[in-house]
Short mmCIF file of N, CA, C and O in Angstrom, two decimals:
data_model
loop_
_atom_site.label_atom_id
_atom_site.label_comp_id
_atom_site.label_asym_id
_atom_site.label_seq_id
_atom_site.Cartn_x
_atom_site.Cartn_y
_atom_site.Cartn_z
N MET A 1 34.17 26.00 -86.12
CA MET A 1 34.66 26.80 -86.59
C MET A 1 35.61 28.56 -86.21
O MET A 1 35.44 28.84 -85.02
N GLU A 2 35.63 28.95 -87.14
CA GLU A 2 36.28 29.90 -86.80
C GLU A 2 36.39 31.09 -87.98
O GLU A 2 35.65 31.17 -88.77
N LEU A 3 36.62 32.97 -87.63
CA LEU A 3 37.50 33.31 -88.53
C LEU A 3 38.30 33.56 -88.90
O LEU A 3 39.25 33.80 -87.65
N LYS A 4 38.97 33.32 -90.42
CA LYS A 4 40.58 33.50 -90.73
C LYS A 4 40.20 34.92 -90.73
O LYS A 4 39.48 36.22 -91.60
N ILE A 5 41.64 35.99 -89.88
CA ILE A 5 42.15 37.46 -90.77
C ILE A 5 43.33 36.65 -90.66
O ILE A 5 44.52 36.76 -90.99
N LYS A 6 43.67 37.24 -92.11
CA LYS A 6 44.85 37.54 -92.90
C LYS A 6 45.00 39.66 -92.40
O LYS A 6 44.57 40.61 -92.09
N ARG A 7 46.45 39.38 -92.79
CA ARG A 7 47.12 40.90 -91.57
C ARG A 7 47.97 41.21 -93.44
O ARG A 7 48.38 40.37 -93.43
N LEU A 8 46.71 42.24 -94.11
CA LEU A 8 47.26 43.07 -95.36
C LEU A 8 48.44 43.59 -94.51
O LEU A 8 48.78 44.35 -96.25
N ASN A 9 48.29 43.99 -93.96
CA ASN A 9 49.54 45.54 -93.78
C ASN A 9 50.45 45.06 -91.86
O ASN A 9 49.60 45.07 -91.33
N GLU A 10 52.13 44.34 -92.39
CA GLU A 10 52.12 44.91 -90.96
C GLU A 10 51.64 45.77 -90.03
O GLU A 10 51.83 45.68 -88.15
N ASN A 11 51.18 47.49 -89.86
CA ASN A 11 51.30 47.86 -88.60
C ASN A 11 49.39 47.52 -88.99
O ASN A 11 48.95 48.00 -87.47
N ALA A 12 48.79 46.23 -89.32
CA ALA A 12 47.65 46.52 -89.09
C ALA A 12 47.17 45.52 -87.34
O ALA A 12 47.80 45.15 -86.38
N ILE A 13 46.28 45.53 -86.70
CA ILE A 13 45.50 45.32 -84.97
C ILE A 13 45.05 43.53 -85.93
O ILE A 13 43.30 44.37 -86.04
N ILE A 14 44.76 42.93 -85.18
CA ILE A 14 43.81 42.10 -85.32
C ILE A 14 42.41 42.36 -84.48
O ILE A 14 43.12 42.31 -83.30
N PRO A 15 41.15 42.03 -85.31
CA PRO A 15 40.14 43.19 -84.37
C PRO A 15 39.70 41.46 -83.19
O PRO A 15 39.78 40.69 -82.99
N LYS A 16 39.47 42.28 -82.59
CA LYS A 16 39.63 41.49 -80.58
C LYS A 16 38.45 42.40 -80.03
O LYS A 16 37.98 43.03 -80.35
N ARG A 17 37.72 41.84 -79.72
CA ARG A 17 36.18 41.53 -78.51
C ARG A 17 36.84 42.69 -77.35
O ARG A 17 37.83 42.07 -77.25
N ALA A 18 36.36 43.51 -77.06
CA ALA A 18 36.25 44.27 -75.80
C ALA A 18 36.53 43.16 -73.99
O ALA A 18 37.34 43.59 -73.27
N THR A 19 35.06 43.09 -74.46
CA THR A 19 34.35 41.82 -73.41
C THR A 19 34.28 40.72 -73.67
O THR A 19 34.14 40.18 -75.10
N GLU A 20 34.17 39.20 -72.67
CA GLU A 20 33.30 38.27 -72.81
C GLU A 20 33.10 38.27 -73.58
O GLU A 20 32.08 37.95 -74.35
N GLY A 21 31.82 39.45 -73.36
CA GLY A 21 29.82 39.60 -73.89
C GLY A 21 29.90 40.09 -74.66
O GLY A 21 28.88 40.73 -75.22
N SER A 22 31.75 40.82 -75.94
CA SER A 22 30.94 41.57 -76.54
C SER A 22 30.39 40.91 -78.22
O SER A 22 31.20 40.28 -78.20
N ALA A 23 29.58 41.52 -78.66
CA ALA A 23 29.32 41.19 -79.25
C ALA A 23 30.00 41.16 -81.35
O ALA A 23 30.31 40.39 -82.03
N GLY A 24 30.36 42.66 -80.68
CA GLY A 24 30.88 42.75 -81.95
C GLY A 24 32.58 42.84 -82.33
O GLY A 24 33.40 43.18 -79.84
N MET A 25 33.34 42.44 -82.61
CA MET A 25 35.15 42.71 -82.29
C MET A 25 35.12 44.52 -83.24
O MET A 25 35.31 44.53 -84.02
N ASP A 26 36.17 45.08 -82.18
CA ASP A 26 36.78 46.02 -82.58
C ASP A 26 37.72 46.02 -83.99
O ASP A 26 38.77 45.10 -83.83
N LEU A 27 37.91 47.38 -84.76
CA LEU A 27 38.42 47.68 -85.97
C LEU A 27 38.85 48.71 -85.59
O LEU A 27 38.43 49.74 -85.19
N TYR A 28 39.99 48.19 -86.33
CA TYR A 28 40.74 49.62 -86.12
C TYR A 28 41.63 50.50 -87.29
O TYR A 28 42.17 49.70 -88.62
N ALA A 29 41.67 51.81 -86.94
CA ALA A 29 42.08 52.77 -88.00
C ALA A 29 44.25 51.59 -88.84
O ALA A 29 44.35 52.01 -87.51
N CYS A 30 44.51 52.12 -89.47
CA CYS A 30 45.45 51.26 -89.83
C CYS A 30 45.67 52.91 -91.18
O CYS A 30 45.95 52.18 -92.29
N ILE A 31 46.15 53.20 -89.98
CA ILE A 31 46.57 54.67 -90.50
C ILE A 31 48.53 54.51 -90.16
O ILE A 31 48.29 54.06 -89.27
N THR A 32 48.95 55.00 -90.95
CA THR A 32 50.46 55.58 -90.61
C THR A 32 50.06 57.53 -89.57
O THR A 32 51.24 57.79 -88.72
N GLU A 33 49.16 58.09 -90.01
CA GLU A 33 49.49 59.89 -89.85
C GLU A 33 47.54 59.48 -89.35
O GLU A 33 47.30 59.23 -89.85
N GLU A 34 47.46 61.45 -88.22
CA GLU A 34 46.25 61.50 -88.00
C GLU A 34 45.91 61.56 -89.72
O GLU A 34 46.05 62.27 -90.88
N LYS A 35 44.37 61.29 -89.87
CA LYS A 35 43.26 61.83 -90.72
C LYS A 35 41.94 62.31 -90.21
O LYS A 35 41.28 61.79 -89.22
N SER A 36 41.66 63.94 -90.69
CA SER A 36 41.13 64.60 -90.09
C SER A 36 39.42 64.72 -90.53
O SER A 36 39.65 64.49 -92.35
N ILE A 37 38.20 63.97 -90.76
CA ILE A 37 36.95 63.77 -90.86
C ILE A 37 35.80 65.47 -90.71
O ILE A 37 36.17 65.76 -89.37
N SER A 38 36.10 66.51 -91.73
CA SER A 38 35.39 67.22 -91.56
C SER A 38 33.43 67.41 -91.08
O SER A 38 33.16 66.40 -91.86
N PRO A 39 32.78 68.12 -90.58
CA PRO A 39 31.42 67.85 -90.83
C PRO A 39 30.94 67.71 -91.90
O PRO A 39 31.50 67.90 -92.53
N GLY A 40 29.71 66.51 -92.37
CA GLY A 40 29.96 66.74 -93.70
C GLY A 40 30.38 65.76 -94.42
O GLY A 40 29.91 65.95 -95.55
N GLU A 41 31.76 65.49 -94.42
CA GLU A 41 32.64 64.69 -95.21
C GLU A 41 32.68 62.96 -94.16
O GLU A 41 32.25 62.42 -93.73
N ILE A 42 32.68 62.54 -95.60
CA ILE A 42 32.99 61.04 -95.45
C ILE A 42 34.50 60.71 -96.09
O ILE A 42 35.47 61.12 -97.00
N LEU A 43 35.17 59.93 -95.02
CA LEU A 43 36.87 59.41 -95.27
C LEU A 43 37.21 57.84 -95.25
O LEU A 43 36.29 56.85 -94.51
N LEU A 44 37.27 57.61 -96.21
CA LEU A 44 37.16 55.77 -95.56
C LEU A 44 38.59 55.87 -95.72
O LEU A 44 39.14 55.51 -95.54
N ILE A 45 38.71 54.75 -94.07
CA ILE A 45 39.66 54.71 -93.53
C ILE A 45 39.96 52.85 -93.58
O ILE A 45 39.08 52.02 -93.32
N PRO A 46 41.38 52.45 -93.97
CA PRO A 46 41.85 50.71 -94.79
C PRO A 46 41.82 50.43 -92.48
O PRO A 46 42.20 51.12 -91.56
N THR A 47 41.14 48.85 -93.13
CA THR A 47 41.66 48.23 -91.21
C THR A 47 43.30 47.45 -91.69
O THR A 47 43.72 47.29 -90.31
N GLY A 48 43.85 46.70 -92.78
CA GLY A 48 44.78 46.42 -92.99
C GLY A 48 44.60 44.77 -92.51
O GLY A 48 45.80 44.01 -92.81
N ILE A 49 43.39 44.89 -92.83
CA ILE A 49 42.92 43.06 -92.68
C ILE A 49 42.16 42.50 -94.13
O ILE A 49 41.31 43.97 -94.75
N ALA A 50 41.88 41.70 -94.33
CA ALA A 50 41.23 40.74 -94.89
C ALA A 50 40.34 39.64 -94.42
O ALA A 50 40.67 39.33 -93.38
N ILE A 51 39.31 39.22 -95.08
CA ILE A 51 38.77 37.90 -93.67
C ILE A 51 38.29 37.17 -94.75
O ILE A 51 38.21 37.44 -95.62
N GLU A 52 38.49 36.01 -94.15
CA GLU A 52 37.48 35.13 -95.11
C GLU A 52 36.28 34.03 -94.22
O GLU A 52 36.52 33.25 -92.79
N LEU A 53 34.91 34.38 -94.10
CA LEU A 53 34.05 33.63 -93.31
C LEU A 53 34.08 32.09 -93.36
O LEU A 53 34.39 31.53 -94.48
N PRO A 54 33.76 32.32 -92.51
CA PRO A 54 33.57 29.79 -93.08
C PRO A 54 32.41 28.87 -94.22
O PRO A 54 32.94 28.56 -94.49
N SER A 55 31.63 29.84 -94.09
CA SER A 55 31.22 29.53 -95.13
C SER A 55 30.15 30.70 -96.07
O SER A 55 29.90 32.32 -95.92
N ALA A 56 29.29 30.62 -96.90
CA ALA A 56 29.03 31.20 -97.60
C ALA A 56 26.92 31.62 -96.62
O ALA A 56 26.39 32.68 -96.86
N GLU A 57 27.17 30.84 -95.69
CA GLU A 57 25.76 30.99 -94.08
C GLU A 57 25.58 31.62 -93.16
O GLU A 57 25.48 32.28 -92.63
N TYR A 58 27.58 32.47 -93.75
CA TYR A 58 27.74 33.80 -92.92
C TYR A 58 28.26 35.15 -93.32
O TYR A 58 28.52 35.31 -94.22
N VAL A 59 27.49 35.83 -92.85
CA VAL A 59 28.11 37.51 -92.81
C VAL A 59 28.63 38.14 -92.49
O VAL A 59 28.33 37.60 -90.85
N ALA A 60 29.03 39.09 -91.94
CA ALA A 60 30.17 39.56 -91.07
C ALA A 60 29.64 41.55 -91.79
O ALA A 60 29.36 41.71 -92.18
N TYR A 61 28.70 41.71 -90.60
CA TYR A 61 27.96 43.06 -90.44
C TYR A 61 29.33 44.35 -89.37
O TYR A 61 29.87 43.90 -88.88
N ILE A 62 29.30 45.29 -90.59
CA ILE A 62 29.99 46.64 -89.81
C ILE A 62 28.62 47.70 -89.50
O ILE A 62 28.26 48.37 -90.45
N PHE A 63 29.40 47.91 -88.27
CA PHE A 63 28.54 49.10 -86.87
C PHE A 63 29.42 50.40 -85.91
O PHE A 63 30.24 49.90 -86.41
N ALA A 64 29.16 51.33 -86.59
CA ALA A 64 29.56 52.53 -85.43
C ALA A 64 29.41 51.97 -84.77
O ALA A 64 29.39 50.92 -83.53
N ARG A 65 30.77 52.48 -83.66
CA ARG A 65 30.69 51.92 -82.68
C ARG A 65 29.88 53.59 -81.24
O ARG A 65 30.00 55.19 -81.95
N SER A 66 29.21 53.21 -81.15
CA SER A 66 28.26 53.87 -79.84
C SER A 66 29.28 55.06 -79.66
O SER A 66 28.70 56.37 -79.96
N GLY A 67 30.12 54.74 -79.84
CA GLY A 67 31.23 56.80 -77.96
C GLY A 67 31.55 57.16 -79.57
O GLY A 67 31.62 58.30 -79.06
N LEU A 68 31.68 57.23 -80.55
CA LEU A 68 32.29 57.66 -81.35
C LEU A 68 30.80 58.28 -82.63
O LEU A 68 31.23 59.24 -82.34
N ALA A 69 29.83 57.36 -82.47
CA ALA A 69 28.49 58.59 -82.79
C ALA A 69 27.88 59.14 -81.64
O ALA A 69 27.57 60.71 -82.15
N ILE A 70 28.22 58.90 -81.07
CA ILE A 70 26.84 60.08 -79.96
C ILE A 70 28.49 60.80 -79.10
O ILE A 70 27.18 61.84 -79.28
N LYS A 71 29.10 60.38 -78.73
CA LYS A 71 29.88 62.01 -78.36
C LYS A 71 31.10 62.58 -79.47
O LYS A 71 31.21 64.02 -78.78
N HIS A 72 30.36 62.19 -80.79
CA HIS A 72 31.80 62.70 -81.73
C HIS A 72 31.06 62.81 -83.41
O HIS A 72 31.30 63.57 -83.94
N GLY A 73 29.59 62.18 -83.67
CA GLY A 73 28.62 62.58 -84.59
C GLY A 73 29.47 61.19 -85.84
O GLY A 73 28.99 61.46 -86.68
N ILE A 74 30.80 60.52 -85.18
CA ILE A 74 31.74 59.64 -86.34
C ILE A 74 30.11 59.04 -86.63
O ILE A 74 30.73 57.79 -85.45
N THR A 75 29.88 58.02 -87.67
CA THR A 75 29.00 56.65 -87.75
C THR A 75 29.45 56.51 -89.39
O THR A 75 30.93 57.20 -90.35
N LEU A 76 29.03 55.13 -89.85
CA LEU A 76 29.83 55.01 -90.89
C LEU A 76 28.59 55.77 -92.24
O LEU A 76 27.57 55.28 -92.29
N ALA A 77 29.12 55.63 -93.34
CA ALA A 77 28.98 56.35 -94.42
C ALA A 77 27.57 55.19 -95.37
O ALA A 77 26.81 55.83 -95.65
N ASN A 78 27.79 54.41 -94.95
CA ASN A 78 26.95 53.51 -95.44
C ASN A 78 25.56 52.89 -94.38
O ASN A 78 25.19 52.51 -94.45
N SER A 79 25.89 53.85 -93.49
CA SER A 79 24.99 52.78 -91.66
C SER A 79 25.18 51.86 -91.22
O SER A 79 25.99 51.17 -89.83
N VAL A 80 25.08 50.43 -92.25
CA VAL A 80 25.63 49.42 -91.43
C VAL A 80 26.89 48.64 -93.02
O VAL A 80 26.36 48.69 -94.04
N GLY A 81 27.93 48.48 -92.89
CA GLY A 81 28.50 47.54 -94.32
C GLY A 81 27.78 45.60 -93.92
O GLY A 81 28.04 45.14 -92.48
N VAL A 82 28.37 45.79 -95.47
CA VAL A 82 28.07 44.20 -95.89
C VAL A 82 29.17 43.71 -95.91
O VAL A 82 29.53 44.05 -97.17
N ILE A 83 30.11 42.49 -95.95
CA ILE A 83 30.67 41.75 -95.85
C ILE A 83 30.79 40.17 -96.62
O ILE A 83 30.06 39.55 -95.35
N ASP A 84 29.72 39.99 -97.67
CA ASP A 84 29.97 38.75 -98.11
C ASP A 84 31.05 37.76 -97.92
O ASP A 84 32.33 37.75 -97.59
N SER A 85 30.91 36.57 -97.52
CA SER A 85 31.89 35.28 -97.75
C SER A 85 32.83 35.42 -98.46
O SER A 85 33.79 34.40 -98.22
N ASP A 86 32.51 36.02 -99.65
CA ASP A 86 33.21 35.31 -100.70
C ASP A 86 34.40 36.60 -100.79
O ASP A 86 34.90 36.21 -101.91
N TYR A 87 33.98 37.59 -99.91
CA TYR A 87 35.03 38.62 -100.54
C TYR A 87 36.45 38.76 -99.66
O TYR A 87 36.20 38.41 -98.52
N ARG A 88 37.18 39.03 -100.26
CA ARG A 88 38.84 38.96 -99.98
C ARG A 88 39.53 39.70 -100.16
O ARG A 88 40.56 39.67 -99.40
N GLY A 89 39.29 41.07 -100.16
CA GLY A 89 39.61 42.44 -100.26
C GLY A 89 39.82 43.14 -99.27
O GLY A 89 39.49 42.14 -97.66
N GLU A 90 40.66 43.70 -99.14
CA GLU A 90 40.96 44.66 -97.64
C GLU A 90 39.43 45.02 -97.02
O GLU A 90 38.52 45.51 -97.60
N VAL A 91 38.88 45.67 -95.73
CA VAL A 91 38.04 45.80 -95.20
C VAL A 91 38.39 47.00 -94.92
O VAL A 91 39.61 47.66 -94.23
N CYS A 92 37.96 47.61 -95.34
CA CYS A 92 37.96 49.44 -94.92
C CYS A 92 36.35 50.06 -94.93
O CYS A 92 34.95 48.95 -95.28
N ILE A 93 36.82 51.26 -93.61
CA ILE A 93 35.61 50.81 -93.26
C ILE A 93 35.15 53.15 -94.14
O ILE A 93 35.60 53.66 -93.47
N GLY A 94 34.48 53.04 -94.15
CA GLY A 94 33.41 55.08 -95.00
C GLY A 94 33.18 55.05 -92.97
O GLY A 94 31.71 55.22 -92.80
N LEU A 95 34.19 56.00 -92.91
CA LEU A 95 33.67 57.16 -91.80
C LEU A 95 32.71 58.69 -92.18
O LEU A 95 33.56 59.03 -93.78
N CYS A 96 31.67 58.99 -91.26
CA CYS A 96 31.02 60.35 -92.24
C CYS A 96 30.95 60.89 -91.28
O CYS A 96 30.92 60.10 -89.51
N ASN A 97 31.07 62.18 -91.13
CA ASN A 97 31.27 62.84 -89.61
C ASN A 97 30.05 63.90 -89.73
O ASN A 97 29.64 64.76 -90.85
N VAL A 98 29.08 63.96 -88.79
CA VAL A 98 27.78 64.25 -89.04
C VAL A 98 27.31 64.80 -87.81
O VAL A 98 25.84 65.19 -87.57
N GLY A 99 28.91 65.16 -87.45
CA GLY A 99 28.19 66.63 -86.30
C GLY A 99 28.50 67.66 -86.83
O GLY A 99 28.43 68.26 -87.61
N ASN A 100 28.68 68.72 -85.61
CA ASN A 100 29.89 70.03 -85.89
C ASN A 100 31.26 70.39 -85.99
O ASN A 100 30.95 71.99 -85.63
N LYS A 101 31.70 69.49 -85.38
CA LYS A 101 33.35 69.32 -85.08
C LYS A 101 33.67 68.41 -85.98
O LYS A 101 32.97 67.60 -85.70
N THR A 102 35.20 69.74 -86.32
CA THR A 102 36.31 67.73 -87.50
C THR A 102 36.56 66.79 -86.15
O THR A 102 36.95 67.49 -84.97
N TYR A 103 36.66 65.60 -86.67
CA TYR A 103 36.45 64.33 -85.68
C TYR A 103 37.80 64.47 -86.08
O TYR A 103 38.75 63.89 -87.52
N THR A 104 39.13 65.00 -85.69
CA THR A 104 40.75 63.63 -85.89
C THR A 104 40.49 62.28 -85.73
O THR A 104 40.67 61.30 -84.63
N VAL A 105 40.83 61.14 -86.58
CA VAL A 105 40.57 59.30 -86.49
C VAL A 105 42.56 59.59 -86.05
O VAL A 105 43.82 60.18 -87.79
N THR A 106 43.60 59.12 -85.14
CA THR A 106 44.77 58.58 -84.62
C THR A 106 45.19 57.29 -85.56
O THR A 106 43.62 56.51 -85.54
N PRO A 107 45.86 56.83 -85.73
CA PRO A 107 45.99 55.45 -85.92
C PRO A 107 46.31 54.49 -85.24
O PRO A 107 46.56 54.56 -83.65
N ASN A 108 45.48 53.44 -85.83
CA ASN A 108 45.54 52.43 -84.56
C ASN A 108 44.13 52.66 -83.20
O ASN A 108 43.86 51.77 -82.44
N GLU A 109 43.46 54.09 -84.05
CA GLU A 109 42.68 53.80 -83.46
C GLU A 109 41.39 53.10 -83.44
O GLU A 109 40.79 52.42 -85.04
N ARG A 110 40.52 52.35 -82.82
CA ARG A 110 38.69 51.70 -82.68
C ARG A 110 38.23 52.65 -83.64
O ARG A 110 37.05 53.69 -82.80
N ILE A 111 37.75 52.51 -84.98
CA ILE A 111 36.58 53.06 -85.24
C ILE A 111 35.77 52.29 -86.37
O ILE A 111 34.59 53.28 -86.02
N ALA A 112 35.26 51.05 -85.65
CA ALA A 112 33.91 49.72 -85.98
C ALA A 112 34.08 48.91 -84.88
O ALA A 112 34.60 48.49 -84.82
N GLN A 113 32.85 48.51 -86.17
CA GLN A 113 32.75 47.08 -84.97
C GLN A 113 31.61 46.38 -86.26
O GLN A 113 31.41 46.47 -86.64
N MET A 114 32.74 44.71 -85.18
CA MET A 114 32.39 43.55 -87.23
C MET A 114 31.86 42.63 -86.14
O MET A 114 32.72 42.18 -84.97
N VAL A 115 29.91 41.75 -86.21
CA VAL A 115 29.58 41.13 -85.81
C VAL A 115 29.24 40.48 -86.82
O VAL A 115 29.02 40.24 -88.21
N ILE A 116 30.02 39.05 -86.42
CA ILE A 116 29.98 37.83 -87.47
C ILE A 116 28.10 37.32 -87.79
O ILE A 116 27.79 36.51 -85.87
N SER A 117 27.56 36.71 -88.59
CA SER A 117 25.90 36.19 -88.36
C SER A 117 25.60 35.63 -89.20
O SER A 117 26.13 35.39 -89.85
N PRO A 118 24.59 34.42 -88.80
CA PRO A 118 24.08 33.44 -89.75
C PRO A 118 23.10 34.54 -90.84
O PRO A 118 23.02 35.61 -90.86
N VAL A 119 23.09 33.84 -91.73
CA VAL A 119 22.25 34.50 -93.13
C VAL A 119 21.67 33.46 -93.76
O VAL A 119 21.66 32.23 -93.37
N SER A 120 20.73 33.37 -93.61
CA SER A 120 19.80 32.86 -95.08
C SER A 120 19.65 32.34 -95.50
O SER A 120 19.64 34.03 -96.91
N LEU A 121 19.61 32.21 -96.29
CA LEU A 121 19.86 31.68 -98.14
C LEU A 121 19.02 31.28 -98.79
O LEU A 121 18.54 30.57 -99.48
N MET A 122 17.67 32.04 -98.52
CA MET A 122 17.12 31.09 -99.15
C MET A 122 16.12 31.93 -100.37
O MET A 122 16.93 32.73 -100.98
N PRO A 123 15.78 31.29 -101.83
CA PRO A 123 15.34 31.51 -103.11
C PRO A 123 14.32 32.68 -102.44
O PRO A 123 13.88 32.36 -102.15
N ALA A 124 14.22 33.97 -103.67
CA ALA A 124 13.23 34.61 -104.00
C ALA A 124 12.80 33.55 -104.91
O ALA A 124 13.26 33.22 -106.45
N VAL A 125 11.23 34.01 -104.95
CA VAL A 125 10.49 33.97 -105.46
C VAL A 125 9.59 34.81 -105.92
O VAL A 125 8.85 34.73 -105.58
N GLU A 126 9.18 34.71 -107.27
CA GLU A 126 8.00 35.69 -107.73
C GLU A 126 6.40 34.92 -106.95
O GLU A 126 6.53 33.56 -107.49
N ALA A 127 5.63 36.27 -106.21
CA ALA A 127 4.59 35.22 -106.29
C ALA A 127 3.52 35.75 -106.99
O ALA A 127 3.67 37.07 -107.28
N GLU A 128 2.41 35.33 -107.22
CA GLU A 128 1.08 36.72 -107.73
C GLU A 128 -0.44 37.18 -106.47
O GLU A 128 -0.15 37.74 -106.57
N GLU A 129 0.43 36.95 -105.39
CA GLU A 129 -0.19 37.16 -104.00
C GLU A 129 0.66 36.99 -103.37
O GLU A 129 1.65 35.97 -102.92
N LEU A 130 0.11 37.68 -101.54
CA LEU A 130 1.34 37.52 -100.23
C LEU A 130 0.16 37.49 -99.05
O LEU A 130 -0.69 37.51 -99.12
N SER A 131 -0.06 36.08 -98.85
CA SER A 131 -1.13 36.63 -97.11
C SER A 131 -1.21 37.26 -96.72
O SER A 131 -0.41 37.95 -96.80
N ASP A 132 -2.46 37.51 -96.51
CA ASP A 132 -2.92 38.87 -95.44
C ASP A 132 -2.13 38.99 -94.09
O ASP A 132 -2.09 37.84 -93.35
N THR A 133 -2.23 39.47 -93.01
CA THR A 133 -1.84 39.86 -92.23
C THR A 133 -2.87 40.37 -91.78
O THR A 133 -3.50 42.13 -91.92
N GLU A 134 -3.28 41.02 -90.35
CA GLU A 134 -3.67 42.02 -89.72
C GLU A 134 -2.92 44.04 -89.77
O GLU A 134 -3.82 44.55 -90.51
N ARG A 135 -1.13 43.68 -90.04
CA ARG A 135 -1.54 44.77 -90.20
C ARG A 135 -1.36 44.95 -91.71
O ARG A 135 -1.39 46.22 -92.40
N GLY A 136 -0.88 44.00 -92.40
CA GLY A 136 -1.08 44.16 -94.05
C GLY A 136 0.45 45.21 -94.80
O GLY A 136 0.83 45.58 -94.43
N SER A 137 -0.25 46.30 -94.88
CA SER A 137 1.21 47.12 -96.15
C SER A 137 1.20 47.88 -95.46
O SER A 137 1.80 49.30 -95.48
N GLY A 138 0.38 48.02 -93.99
CA GLY A 138 0.61 49.90 -93.39
C GLY A 138 1.85 49.73 -92.33
O GLY A 138 2.67 47.96 -92.39
N GLY A 139 3.06 51.07 -93.19
CA GLY A 139 4.24 50.86 -92.54
C GLY A 139 4.56 52.04 -92.16
O GLY A 139 3.68 53.07 -91.72
N PHE A 140 5.71 52.73 -91.82
CA PHE A 140 6.27 54.11 -91.67
C PHE A 140 5.55 54.69 -90.22
O PHE A 140 4.94 55.58 -90.72
N GLY A 141 5.23 53.98 -89.39
CA GLY A 141 4.14 54.82 -88.60
C GLY A 141 2.97 54.15 -87.86
O GLY A 141 2.98 54.74 -87.00
N SER A 142 2.50 53.16 -88.80
CA SER A 142 0.68 52.75 -88.81
C SER A 142 0.44 52.34 -87.59
O SER A 142 -0.01 51.92 -87.53
N THR A 143 1.82 51.64 -86.75
CA THR A 143 1.19 50.94 -85.96
C THR A 143 1.36 52.03 -84.24
O THR A 143 1.04 51.06 -83.04
N GLY A 144 1.39 52.80 -84.87
CA GLY A 144 1.09 54.17 -83.22
C GLY A 144 3.10 54.26 -83.15
O GLY A 144 3.67 54.29 -83.57
N LYS A 145 2.59 55.61 -82.05
CA LYS A 145 3.95 56.37 -81.81
C LYS A 145 4.81 56.11 -81.03
O LYS A 145 6.09 55.58 -81.16
N ASN A 146 4.38 54.96 -80.16
CA ASN A 146 5.01 54.67 -79.18
C ASN A 146 5.07 52.68 -79.23
O ASN A 146 4.48 52.41 -80.11
#
């Protein structure tokens, strides 16, 4: 199987893994001039590419780059992006500045990472009852602090 990538802009950089063991492929800002993101601001950055997943049994997840998030407070506006198998439009990245300083995105900068993963397509069925478990409906820290 393969992930097909179409360059929509001649300046687009095809995603690639930084190392052989990297799960994610770096996505690059396909912009011709710097763009600043002020604290609290959201900015949509194009990548200049579209993708074709091999089947409906795969999804592309878009995650923040840890270095941008930890060092500069630049993360994704929607936490995790989901690219469905039937989407053929441009992959764009909604960046959000949760830091306290303006950050400048430069042309061809690595701005996010894309992970391809299998997805279960099980049907949803309405049920009168759900099975009991030891945890039950306990959530939001109900299993302890550690």
